[in-house]
Amino acid sequence: MLQVVQAYDRAPITEIETDDEAALERKLQAAQQIFANRDAWLKPHQRIAILRKLAGLMEARRDHFAMQIAREGGKPLPDAIVETNRAIDGVHNAADELRNLAGREIPMGLSAAADGRWAFTTKEPIGIVAAISAFNHPLNLIVHQVAPAIATGCPVIVKPAGTTPLSCLDFVKLVHEAGLPEAWCQSFVPAETALAEKLATDPRIAFLSFIGSAKVGWYLHSKLAPGARSALEHGGVAPAIVDKSARLDAIIEPLVKGGYYHAGQVCVSTQRIYVHDSIVNDFTERLVARVKSLRTGDPTLKDTEVGPLITPKEADRVASWIDEAVKGGAKLLTGGRRLSETTLEPAVLVDPAPEARISREEIFGPAVAIYRFRELDDAIARANSLPVSFQSSIFAQDIDVALRAANRLEASAVMINDPTSFRVDWMPFAGRRVSGYGTGGIPYTMHDMTQDKMILLKRP
């Protein structure tokens, strides 16, 4: 049995049964059998109808999902409501995208050998999908992995994070209630971590969707069966550059949201802020004032802005990184104090050493670091100096500065006057270098979960 607790106060929520190796084999066999039977494949209009009904069922349980996200994951209730709304919209997005998922004509007759032929491609589901998810968006991440599989006709076995399984299990129940036969979408809560690896690397798996640590993701990627595809979504140490032309009264709020949303437990959370020397003092004063006013505490309360970290161990780690930075010469201007077993006051550090962990590794906690610069290209070089690369920001009113930074920042997306954490669910979302492999976003995932088949007709 797995005990699920509230992130904030560690109070028990419930216990759930776990799956052993025999259960995994049953689930893999069920997925394999239904996919092998082409007569059992659901037509696109049937999949659309299931997804539409699923979205309606989720809508009816919106408040339940939001509170559950707040309890098991520790995300403040207002943000949990936003996550639930995004998840519902994501299911609609997968259904909508089926209208655009199509093959194309391949030109023939361009050479004598190709004359008298007609060719076109069709889209087919790639096969069984293994989806391994993370705790920080316990409903919306599941939707990003499962809804594309349903839409494209791939059987999917989804493993939620062990700390936040309840939203996933409830979602899968609604998938079945919406009319999808069980073998097409199965949850998997392993009794031991090794079984997650066994799922991901099984030769029957055609596609691995992994959201989590780079160490685990790249390891699983190296163990995939021949021919299996993967999409890996890891973390970054997201940089934001604040030019001297930036409007300070307009940028503090988005930067605070970018750095402290879900207590910094977001893969594109703003962590490093490079501020022009001429405005750094004014900027720092304003940022610290706003961070001090953040309402930190119980995530189930409607006015909470920053909740807990997912476990006491994570709170210990983040606190130790802050302490290390201070011992290495950084100034701690606010925060860092332990408020509960899992909750830390949001912290602002100034000028940590380059070798400090907060300067080079993803803290995944409520802390940001400020660094000063004089030349834009120096700030860009420092922002690009790490092996991780995901989303970045440039805050500037000078269009030349904004476009120069956007052109030179090593990132999959550069936000101009928006935080690094900005995302809508239909845009491409991808880590570069160590930060990931492939492209997320529902339409892009649907493309990856299909494969082209060319059909050629020789005319009489």
Short mmCIF file of C-alpha atoms in Angstrom, two decimals:
data_model
loop_
_atom_site.label_atom_id
_atom_site.label_comp_id
_atom_site.label_asym_id
_atom_site.label_seq_id
_atom_site.Cartn_x
_atom_site.Cartn_y
_atom_site.Cartn_z
CA MET A 1 0.00 0.00 0.00
CA LEU A 2 1.09 3.57 -0.70
CA GLN A 3 0.15 6.24 1.82
CA VAL A 4 -0.66 9.61 0.24
CA VAL A 5 -0.26 12.66 2.51
CA GLN A 6 -0.90 16.38 2.28
CA ALA A 7 2.23 18.21 1.17
CA TYR A 8 1.70 21.07 3.60
CA ASP A 9 1.20 19.34 6.97
CA ARG A 10 1.90 15.67 6.09
CA ALA A 11 -1.59 14.70 7.26
CA PRO A 12 -2.71 11.38 5.71
CA ILE A 13 -5.18 11.62 2.83
CA THR A 14 -5.61 7.96 1.89
CA GLU A 15 -3.87 4.71 1.12
CA ILE A 16 -3.89 3.18 -2.35
CA GLU A 17 -2.95 -0.24 -3.65
CA THR A 18 0.28 -0.56 -5.58
CA ASP A 19 1.10 -2.68 -8.62
CA ASP A 20 3.62 -5.51 -8.60
CA GLU A 21 5.52 -7.05 -11.50
CA ALA A 22 2.66 -9.40 -12.33
CA ALA A 23 0.26 -6.45 -12.56
CA LEU A 24 2.65 -4.68 -14.92
CA GLU A 25 2.78 -7.71 -17.16
CA ARG A 26 -1.02 -7.94 -17.23
CA LYS A 27 -1.28 -4.29 -18.22
CA LEU A 28 1.36 -4.61 -20.94
CA GLN A 29 -0.33 -7.71 -22.34
CA ALA A 30 -3.73 -6.00 -22.37
CA ALA A 31 -2.29 -3.00 -24.22
CA GLN A 32 -0.42 -5.22 -26.66
CA GLN A 33 -3.47 -7.35 -27.45
CA ILE A 34 -5.82 -4.46 -28.09
CA PHE A 35 -3.33 -2.63 -30.28
CA ALA A 36 -2.58 -5.77 -32.28
CA ASN A 37 -6.28 -6.09 -33.17
CA ARG A 38 -6.79 -3.44 -35.84
CA ASP A 39 -10.51 -4.11 -35.85
CA ALA A 40 -10.57 -2.82 -32.26
CA TRP A 41 -8.98 0.50 -33.16
CA LEU A 42 -11.33 3.38 -32.47
CA LYS A 43 -12.23 5.66 -35.34
CA PRO A 44 -11.20 9.33 -35.08
CA HIS A 45 -14.81 10.43 -34.53
CA GLN A 46 -15.11 7.94 -31.65
CA ARG A 47 -11.92 9.28 -30.05
CA ILE A 48 -13.15 12.85 -30.44
CA ALA A 49 -16.44 11.94 -28.77
CA ILE A 50 -14.63 10.27 -25.86
CA LEU A 51 -12.36 13.28 -25.36
CA ARG A 52 -15.30 15.72 -25.47
CA LYS A 53 -17.19 13.66 -22.90
CA LEU A 54 -14.05 13.41 -20.76
CA ALA A 55 -13.68 17.20 -20.75
CA GLY A 56 -17.30 17.52 -19.60
CA LEU A 57 -16.77 15.02 -16.79
CA MET A 58 -13.67 16.92 -15.67
CA GLU A 59 -15.60 20.18 -15.76
CA ALA A 60 -18.17 18.70 -13.39
CA ARG A 61 -15.37 17.78 -10.96
CA ARG A 62 -13.35 20.97 -11.35
CA ASP A 63 -13.52 21.93 -7.66
CA HIS A 64 -12.62 18.40 -6.56
CA PHE A 65 -9.53 18.31 -8.79
CA ALA A 66 -8.38 21.78 -7.70
CA MET A 67 -8.59 20.94 -4.00
CA GLN A 68 -6.93 17.59 -4.56
CA ILE A 69 -4.02 19.25 -6.38
CA ALA A 70 -3.67 21.68 -3.45
CA ARG A 71 -3.72 18.85 -0.90
CA GLU A 72 -1.51 16.19 -2.46
CA GLY A 73 0.80 18.53 -4.39
CA GLY A 74 0.84 21.65 -2.23
CA LYS A 75 0.01 24.03 -5.09
CA PRO A 76 -1.93 27.09 -3.80
CA LEU A 77 -5.63 26.74 -4.53
CA PRO A 78 -5.89 29.69 -6.97
CA ASP A 79 -3.10 28.15 -9.06
CA ALA A 80 -4.62 24.67 -8.70
CA ILE A 81 -7.85 26.04 -10.19
CA VAL A 82 -5.84 27.42 -13.11
CA GLU A 83 -4.18 24.02 -13.58
CA THR A 84 -7.55 22.27 -13.64
CA ASN A 85 -8.90 24.70 -16.22
CA ARG A 86 -5.80 24.16 -18.35
CA ALA A 87 -6.21 20.40 -18.11
CA ILE A 88 -9.83 20.58 -19.28
CA ASP A 89 -8.82 22.82 -22.18
CA GLY A 90 -5.98 20.43 -23.00
CA VAL A 91 -8.41 17.56 -23.50
CA HIS A 92 -10.41 19.75 -25.90
CA ASN A 93 -7.13 20.71 -27.61
CA ALA A 94 -6.31 17.04 -28.30
CA ALA A 95 -9.75 16.51 -29.82
CA ASP A 96 -9.47 19.68 -31.92
CA GLU A 97 -6.05 18.72 -33.23
CA LEU A 98 -7.42 15.56 -34.83
CA ARG A 99 -8.93 17.86 -37.49
CA ASN A 100 -5.38 18.80 -38.53
CA LEU A 101 -3.57 15.48 -38.10
CA ALA A 102 -3.23 14.29 -41.69
CA GLY A 103 -0.83 12.93 -44.25
CA ARG A 104 0.06 14.50 -47.58
CA GLU A 105 0.45 13.68 -51.22
CA ILE A 106 3.94 12.61 -52.31
CA PRO A 107 4.60 13.94 -55.84
CA MET A 108 5.14 11.28 -58.47
CA GLY A 109 5.84 11.64 -62.16
CA LEU A 110 8.89 13.77 -61.47
CA SER A 111 11.07 11.19 -63.19
CA ALA A 112 10.44 8.53 -65.78
CA ALA A 113 10.74 5.84 -63.10
CA ALA A 114 8.02 7.51 -61.01
CA ASP A 115 5.59 8.03 -63.85
CA GLY A 116 2.12 6.57 -63.72
CA ARG A 117 1.93 6.42 -59.94
CA TRP A 118 0.02 8.15 -57.16
CA ALA A 119 1.32 8.22 -53.58
CA PHE A 120 0.17 9.65 -50.29
CA THR A 121 0.93 9.26 -46.61
CA THR A 122 -1.40 8.43 -43.76
CA LYS A 123 -0.90 8.78 -40.02
CA GLU A 124 -0.88 5.68 -37.84
CA PRO A 125 -0.49 5.39 -34.05
CA ILE A 126 3.04 4.46 -33.10
CA GLY A 127 2.09 1.84 -30.49
CA ILE A 128 2.04 1.48 -26.73
CA VAL A 129 2.96 4.62 -24.81
CA ALA A 130 4.62 4.56 -21.38
CA ALA A 131 4.00 7.87 -19.60
CA ILE A 132 6.01 8.63 -16.46
CA SER A 133 4.93 11.88 -14.85
CA ALA A 134 6.01 14.40 -12.21
CA PHE A 135 4.40 15.76 -9.05
CA ASN A 136 4.36 19.47 -9.76
CA HIS A 137 1.35 19.52 -12.10
CA PRO A 138 -0.36 16.28 -11.07
CA LEU A 139 -3.34 16.68 -13.40
CA ASN A 140 -2.18 18.82 -16.32
CA LEU A 141 1.02 16.87 -16.96
CA ILE A 142 -1.02 13.66 -17.05
CA VAL A 143 -3.34 15.28 -19.60
CA HIS A 144 -0.33 16.28 -21.73
CA GLN A 145 0.82 12.67 -21.81
CA VAL A 146 -2.47 10.77 -21.94
CA ALA A 147 -4.82 12.94 -24.04
CA PRO A 148 -2.50 12.86 -27.12
CA ALA A 149 -2.29 9.06 -26.80
CA ILE A 150 -6.08 8.76 -26.70
CA ALA A 151 -6.42 11.15 -29.62
CA THR A 152 -3.92 9.32 -31.83
CA GLY A 153 -5.13 5.83 -30.89
CA CYS A 154 -2.15 4.66 -28.84
CA PRO A 155 -2.67 2.47 -25.77
CA VAL A 156 -1.12 4.27 -22.81
CA ILE A 157 0.12 3.11 -19.41
CA VAL A 158 0.61 6.12 -17.14
CA LYS A 159 2.68 6.19 -13.96
CA PRO A 160 2.04 9.24 -11.76
CA ALA A 161 4.52 10.57 -9.20
CA GLY A 162 4.38 8.54 -5.99
CA THR A 163 3.71 11.70 -3.97
CA THR A 164 0.76 12.83 -6.13
CA PRO A 165 -1.06 9.82 -7.61
CA LEU A 166 -4.65 10.75 -6.77
CA SER A 167 -5.35 13.25 -9.54
CA CYS A 168 -4.02 10.78 -12.10
CA LEU A 169 -6.10 7.89 -10.77
CA ASP A 170 -9.25 10.02 -10.74
CA PHE A 171 -8.50 11.21 -14.28
CA VAL A 172 -8.05 7.65 -15.59
CA LYS A 173 -11.38 6.64 -14.01
CA LEU A 174 -13.06 9.50 -15.87
CA VAL A 175 -11.36 8.39 -19.11
CA HIS A 176 -13.06 5.01 -18.73
CA GLU A 177 -16.35 6.64 -17.74
CA ALA A 178 -16.14 8.70 -20.94
CA GLY A 179 -16.21 5.46 -22.91
CA LEU A 180 -12.59 4.46 -23.55
CA PRO A 181 -12.09 0.71 -22.96
CA GLU A 182 -9.76 0.09 -20.02
CA ALA A 183 -6.95 -1.53 -22.03
CA TRP A 184 -6.45 1.72 -23.99
CA CYS A 185 -5.59 3.72 -20.83
CA GLN A 186 -4.24 2.12 -17.67
CA SER A 187 -2.66 3.61 -14.56
CA PHE A 188 0.40 2.08 -12.97
CA VAL A 189 1.49 2.78 -9.39
CA PRO A 190 4.53 0.56 -8.84
CA ALA A 191 5.37 -0.97 -5.50
CA GLU A 192 9.06 -0.32 -6.20
CA THR A 193 10.97 2.15 -8.37
CA ALA A 194 12.61 -0.57 -10.45
CA LEU A 195 9.23 -1.43 -11.95
CA ALA A 196 9.00 2.04 -13.51
CA GLU A 197 12.23 1.28 -15.37
CA LYS A 198 10.83 -2.11 -16.36
CA LEU A 199 7.77 -0.38 -17.86
CA ALA A 200 9.78 2.23 -19.76
CA THR A 201 12.30 -0.21 -21.23
CA ASP A 202 9.97 -3.07 -22.08
CA PRO A 203 10.35 -3.99 -25.79
CA ARG A 204 6.59 -3.62 -26.27
CA ILE A 205 6.82 0.12 -25.52
CA ALA A 206 6.96 2.24 -28.67
CA PHE A 207 7.06 5.68 -27.07
CA LEU A 208 8.30 6.91 -23.68
CA SER A 209 6.98 10.20 -22.35
CA PHE A 210 9.08 11.12 -19.31
CA ILE A 211 8.76 14.22 -17.14
CA GLY A 212 11.23 14.42 -14.26
CA SER A 213 14.91 14.59 -13.41
CA ALA A 214 17.52 14.66 -16.14
CA LYS A 215 19.53 11.92 -14.45
CA VAL A 216 16.63 9.47 -14.57
CA GLY A 217 15.30 10.58 -17.95
CA TRP A 218 18.56 10.24 -19.83
CA TYR A 219 19.24 6.91 -18.13
CA LEU A 220 15.87 5.53 -19.28
CA HIS A 221 16.45 7.01 -22.75
CA SER A 222 19.68 5.00 -23.00
CA LYS A 223 17.86 1.78 -22.11
CA LEU A 224 14.94 2.04 -24.55
CA ALA A 225 14.18 -0.84 -26.86
CA PRO A 226 15.44 -0.44 -30.46
CA GLY A 227 13.09 1.74 -32.46
CA ALA A 228 11.30 3.24 -29.46
CA ARG A 229 10.86 7.00 -29.50
CA SER A 230 10.96 9.26 -26.48
CA ALA A 231 10.17 12.73 -25.25
CA LEU A 232 12.06 13.90 -22.17
CA GLU A 233 11.12 17.00 -20.20
CA HIS A 234 13.64 17.94 -17.53
CA GLY A 235 14.50 21.15 -15.74
CA GLY A 236 16.51 24.29 -16.24
CA VAL A 237 18.12 27.11 -14.27
CA ALA A 238 16.07 29.68 -16.11
CA PRO A 239 17.70 33.08 -16.63
CA ALA A 240 15.99 36.46 -16.98
CA ILE A 241 17.86 39.58 -18.13
CA VAL A 242 16.63 42.98 -16.98
CA ASP A 243 17.93 45.76 -19.23
CA LYS A 244 18.27 49.36 -18.07
CA SER A 245 15.39 50.27 -20.41
CA ALA A 246 12.97 47.94 -18.61
CA ARG A 247 9.95 49.47 -16.85
CA LEU A 248 10.46 48.48 -13.22
CA ASP A 249 6.87 49.16 -12.26
CA ALA A 250 5.72 46.61 -14.88
CA ILE A 251 8.18 43.77 -14.41
CA ILE A 252 8.29 43.03 -10.67
CA GLU A 253 5.00 41.13 -10.62
CA PRO A 254 5.79 38.83 -13.57
CA LEU A 255 9.26 38.11 -12.20
CA VAL A 256 7.86 37.24 -8.78
CA LYS A 257 5.31 34.96 -10.43
CA GLY A 258 8.04 33.41 -12.53
CA GLY A 259 10.27 32.75 -9.55
CA TYR A 260 7.83 31.72 -6.82
CA TYR A 261 4.88 30.10 -8.63
CA HIS A 262 4.30 26.73 -6.93
CA ALA A 263 7.19 27.54 -4.58
CA GLY A 264 9.58 27.47 -7.54
CA GLN A 265 8.77 23.82 -8.31
CA VAL A 266 8.44 24.41 -12.06
CA CYS A 267 10.93 23.27 -14.70
CA VAL A 268 11.08 26.78 -16.22
CA SER A 269 10.90 28.71 -12.93
CA THR A 270 12.91 31.96 -13.03
CA GLN A 271 16.04 31.35 -10.95
CA ARG A 272 18.83 33.64 -12.20
CA ILE A 273 18.05 37.34 -12.71
CA TYR A 274 20.73 39.46 -14.41
CA VAL A 275 20.07 43.17 -13.80
CA HIS A 276 21.83 46.15 -15.37
CA ASP A 277 24.16 47.87 -12.95
CA SER A 278 22.43 51.24 -13.32
CA ILE A 279 19.09 49.96 -11.98
CA VAL A 280 20.07 46.97 -9.85
CA ASN A 281 19.62 48.71 -6.49
CA ASP A 282 16.17 50.08 -7.31
CA PHE A 283 15.15 46.76 -8.85
CA THR A 284 16.35 44.75 -5.86
CA GLU A 285 14.55 46.98 -3.38
CA ARG A 286 11.26 46.61 -5.26
CA LEU A 287 11.62 42.87 -5.74
CA VAL A 288 12.44 42.23 -2.08
CA ALA A 289 9.47 44.33 -0.94
CA ARG A 290 7.10 42.28 -3.09
CA VAL A 291 8.61 38.93 -2.06
CA LYS A 292 8.28 39.88 1.62
CA SER A 293 4.57 40.49 1.07
CA LEU A 294 3.89 37.07 -0.45
CA ARG A 295 1.33 35.11 1.56
CA THR A 296 3.03 31.79 2.33
CA GLY A 297 1.33 28.85 4.02
CA ASP A 298 -1.58 26.44 3.69
CA PRO A 299 -2.22 25.87 -0.04
CA THR A 300 -5.89 25.02 0.48
CA LEU A 301 -6.64 28.62 1.53
CA LYS A 302 -7.85 30.93 -1.22
CA ASP A 303 -5.44 33.77 -0.41
CA THR A 304 -2.22 31.70 -0.28
CA GLU A 305 0.36 32.66 -2.91
CA VAL A 306 3.24 30.31 -2.02
CA GLY A 307 2.74 26.83 -0.61
CA PRO A 308 5.06 24.09 0.61
CA LEU A 309 7.70 22.00 -1.06
CA ILE A 310 6.62 18.48 -1.88
CA THR A 311 8.51 16.70 0.95
CA PRO A 312 10.54 17.60 4.05
CA LYS A 313 13.61 16.22 2.28
CA GLU A 314 13.19 18.77 -0.51
CA ALA A 315 12.76 21.58 2.02
CA ASP A 316 15.99 20.44 3.71
CA ARG A 317 17.83 20.48 0.39
CA VAL A 318 16.64 23.95 -0.66
CA ALA A 319 17.51 25.37 2.78
CA SER A 320 20.98 23.87 2.51
CA TRP A 321 21.55 25.44 -0.92
CA ILE A 322 20.57 28.85 0.43
CA ASP A 323 22.90 28.38 3.40
CA GLU A 324 25.73 27.31 1.10
CA ALA A 325 25.29 30.42 -1.07
CA VAL A 326 25.39 32.71 1.96
CA LYS A 327 28.53 31.03 3.30
CA GLY A 328 30.07 31.54 -0.14
CA GLY A 329 29.51 35.30 -0.04
CA ALA A 330 25.94 35.86 -1.23
CA LYS A 331 23.66 38.26 0.63
CA LEU A 332 20.32 36.88 1.77
CA LEU A 333 17.98 39.87 1.65
CA THR A 334 14.83 38.05 2.70
CA GLY A 335 13.44 34.58 3.27
CA GLY A 336 14.93 31.16 3.78
CA ARG A 337 13.37 30.69 7.22
CA ARG A 338 11.63 27.36 7.86
CA LEU A 339 7.91 27.90 8.43
CA SER A 340 6.94 24.24 8.69
CA GLU A 341 8.31 20.82 7.90
CA THR A 342 7.87 21.46 4.19
CA THR A 343 7.47 25.24 3.91
CA LEU A 344 10.16 27.89 3.45
CA GLU A 345 9.89 31.66 3.33
CA PRO A 346 10.52 32.82 -0.26
CA ALA A 347 14.16 33.89 -0.52
CA VAL A 348 16.08 36.51 -2.50
CA LEU A 349 19.86 36.16 -2.79
CA VAL A 350 22.25 38.73 -4.28
CA ASP A 351 25.50 37.87 -6.05
CA PRO A 352 25.98 34.19 -5.20
CA ALA A 353 29.35 32.85 -6.30
CA PRO A 354 29.43 31.27 -9.77
CA GLU A 355 30.23 27.91 -8.17
CA ALA A 356 27.29 28.07 -5.73
CA ARG A 357 24.67 25.44 -6.53
CA ILE A 358 21.95 28.07 -6.95
CA SER A 359 24.08 29.61 -9.72
CA ARG A 360 24.51 26.38 -11.67
CA GLU A 361 21.81 23.85 -10.73
CA GLU A 362 18.04 23.88 -10.65
CA ILE A 363 16.97 24.66 -7.08
CA PHE A 364 13.30 23.74 -7.63
CA GLY A 365 12.39 25.83 -4.62
CA PRO A 366 11.26 29.34 -3.60
CA ALA A 367 14.54 31.20 -4.14
CA VAL A 368 15.91 33.48 -6.84
CA ALA A 369 19.35 35.01 -7.25
CA ILE A 370 20.19 38.50 -8.55
CA TYR A 371 23.42 39.25 -10.44
CA ARG A 372 24.53 42.62 -11.82
CA PHE A 373 25.92 43.26 -15.29
CA ARG A 374 27.13 46.24 -17.33
CA GLU A 375 27.26 44.87 -20.88
CA LEU A 376 24.33 43.00 -22.41
CA ASP A 377 26.54 40.46 -24.15
CA ASP A 378 28.16 39.59 -20.81
CA ALA A 379 24.73 38.88 -19.30
CA ILE A 380 23.82 36.75 -22.31
CA ALA A 381 27.08 34.80 -22.04
CA ARG A 382 26.47 34.12 -18.34
CA ALA A 383 22.88 33.11 -19.03
CA ASN A 384 24.12 30.66 -21.68
CA SER A 385 26.99 29.25 -19.60
CA LEU A 386 25.26 26.15 -18.19
CA PRO A 387 24.66 22.74 -19.80
CA VAL A 388 20.91 23.13 -19.21
CA SER A 389 18.75 25.19 -21.55
CA PHE A 390 14.99 25.68 -21.55
CA GLN A 391 13.09 28.99 -21.49
CA SER A 392 14.63 32.45 -20.94
CA SER A 393 13.42 36.03 -20.57
CA ILE A 394 14.55 39.51 -21.56
CA PHE A 395 12.87 42.54 -20.00
CA ALA A 396 13.47 45.70 -22.03
CA GLN A 397 11.68 48.60 -23.70
CA ASP A 398 14.57 49.05 -26.15
CA ILE A 399 13.57 46.84 -29.09
CA ASP A 400 17.16 46.48 -30.29
CA VAL A 401 18.20 45.12 -26.89
CA ALA A 402 15.20 42.81 -26.74
CA LEU A 403 15.79 41.34 -30.18
CA ARG A 404 19.55 41.02 -29.70
CA ALA A 405 18.97 39.01 -26.52
CA ALA A 406 16.19 36.96 -28.09
CA ASN A 407 18.49 36.09 -30.98
CA ARG A 408 21.47 35.15 -28.79
CA LEU A 409 19.99 33.46 -25.73
CA GLU A 410 20.45 29.71 -25.91
CA ALA A 411 16.86 28.64 -25.22
CA SER A 412 13.95 26.85 -26.82
CA ALA A 413 11.81 29.92 -26.12
CA VAL A 414 12.68 33.51 -25.23
CA MET A 415 9.99 35.59 -23.54
CA ILE A 416 10.17 39.34 -24.11
CA ASN A 417 8.71 41.17 -21.10
CA ASP A 418 7.17 37.95 -19.78
CA PRO A 419 8.53 35.48 -17.21
CA THR A 420 10.43 32.33 -18.10
CA SER A 421 7.54 30.28 -16.70
CA PHE A 422 5.02 31.42 -19.33
CA ARG A 423 3.28 28.58 -21.12
CA VAL A 424 0.10 27.83 -22.98
CA ASP A 425 -0.57 24.19 -23.70
CA TRP A 426 -0.63 24.29 -27.50
CA MET A 427 2.77 25.97 -27.89
CA PRO A 428 6.01 24.01 -28.39
CA PHE A 429 7.65 23.29 -25.03
CA ALA A 430 11.09 21.76 -25.05
CA GLY A 431 14.33 21.55 -23.16
CA ARG A 432 17.62 21.75 -25.04
CA ARG A 433 20.94 20.13 -24.17
CA VAL A 434 20.63 18.33 -20.81
CA SER A 435 17.15 19.83 -20.27
CA GLY A 436 15.25 17.53 -22.56
CA TYR A 437 14.66 15.71 -25.79
CA GLY A 438 11.82 16.16 -28.27
CA THR A 439 9.08 18.75 -28.10
CA GLY A 440 6.13 18.88 -25.72
CA GLY A 441 2.84 20.64 -26.23
CA ILE A 442 -0.27 18.66 -27.13
CA PRO A 443 -0.16 19.05 -30.96
CA TYR A 444 3.58 18.25 -31.01
CA THR A 445 3.17 15.20 -28.79
CA MET A 446 0.39 13.93 -31.04
CA HIS A 447 2.73 14.23 -34.01
CA ASP A 448 5.41 12.24 -32.14
CA MET A 449 2.92 9.52 -31.20
CA THR A 450 2.12 8.84 -34.86
CA GLN A 451 4.15 7.49 -37.73
CA ASP A 452 3.74 8.01 -41.45
CA LYS A 453 2.80 5.20 -43.79
CA MET A 454 3.12 5.81 -47.50
CA ILE A 455 0.69 4.14 -49.86
CA LEU A 456 1.59 3.97 -53.54
CA LEU A 457 -0.84 3.12 -56.31
CA LYS A 458 0.44 2.18 -59.76
CA ARG A 459 -2.04 3.35 -62.31
CA PRO A 460 -3.04 1.07 -65.18
#
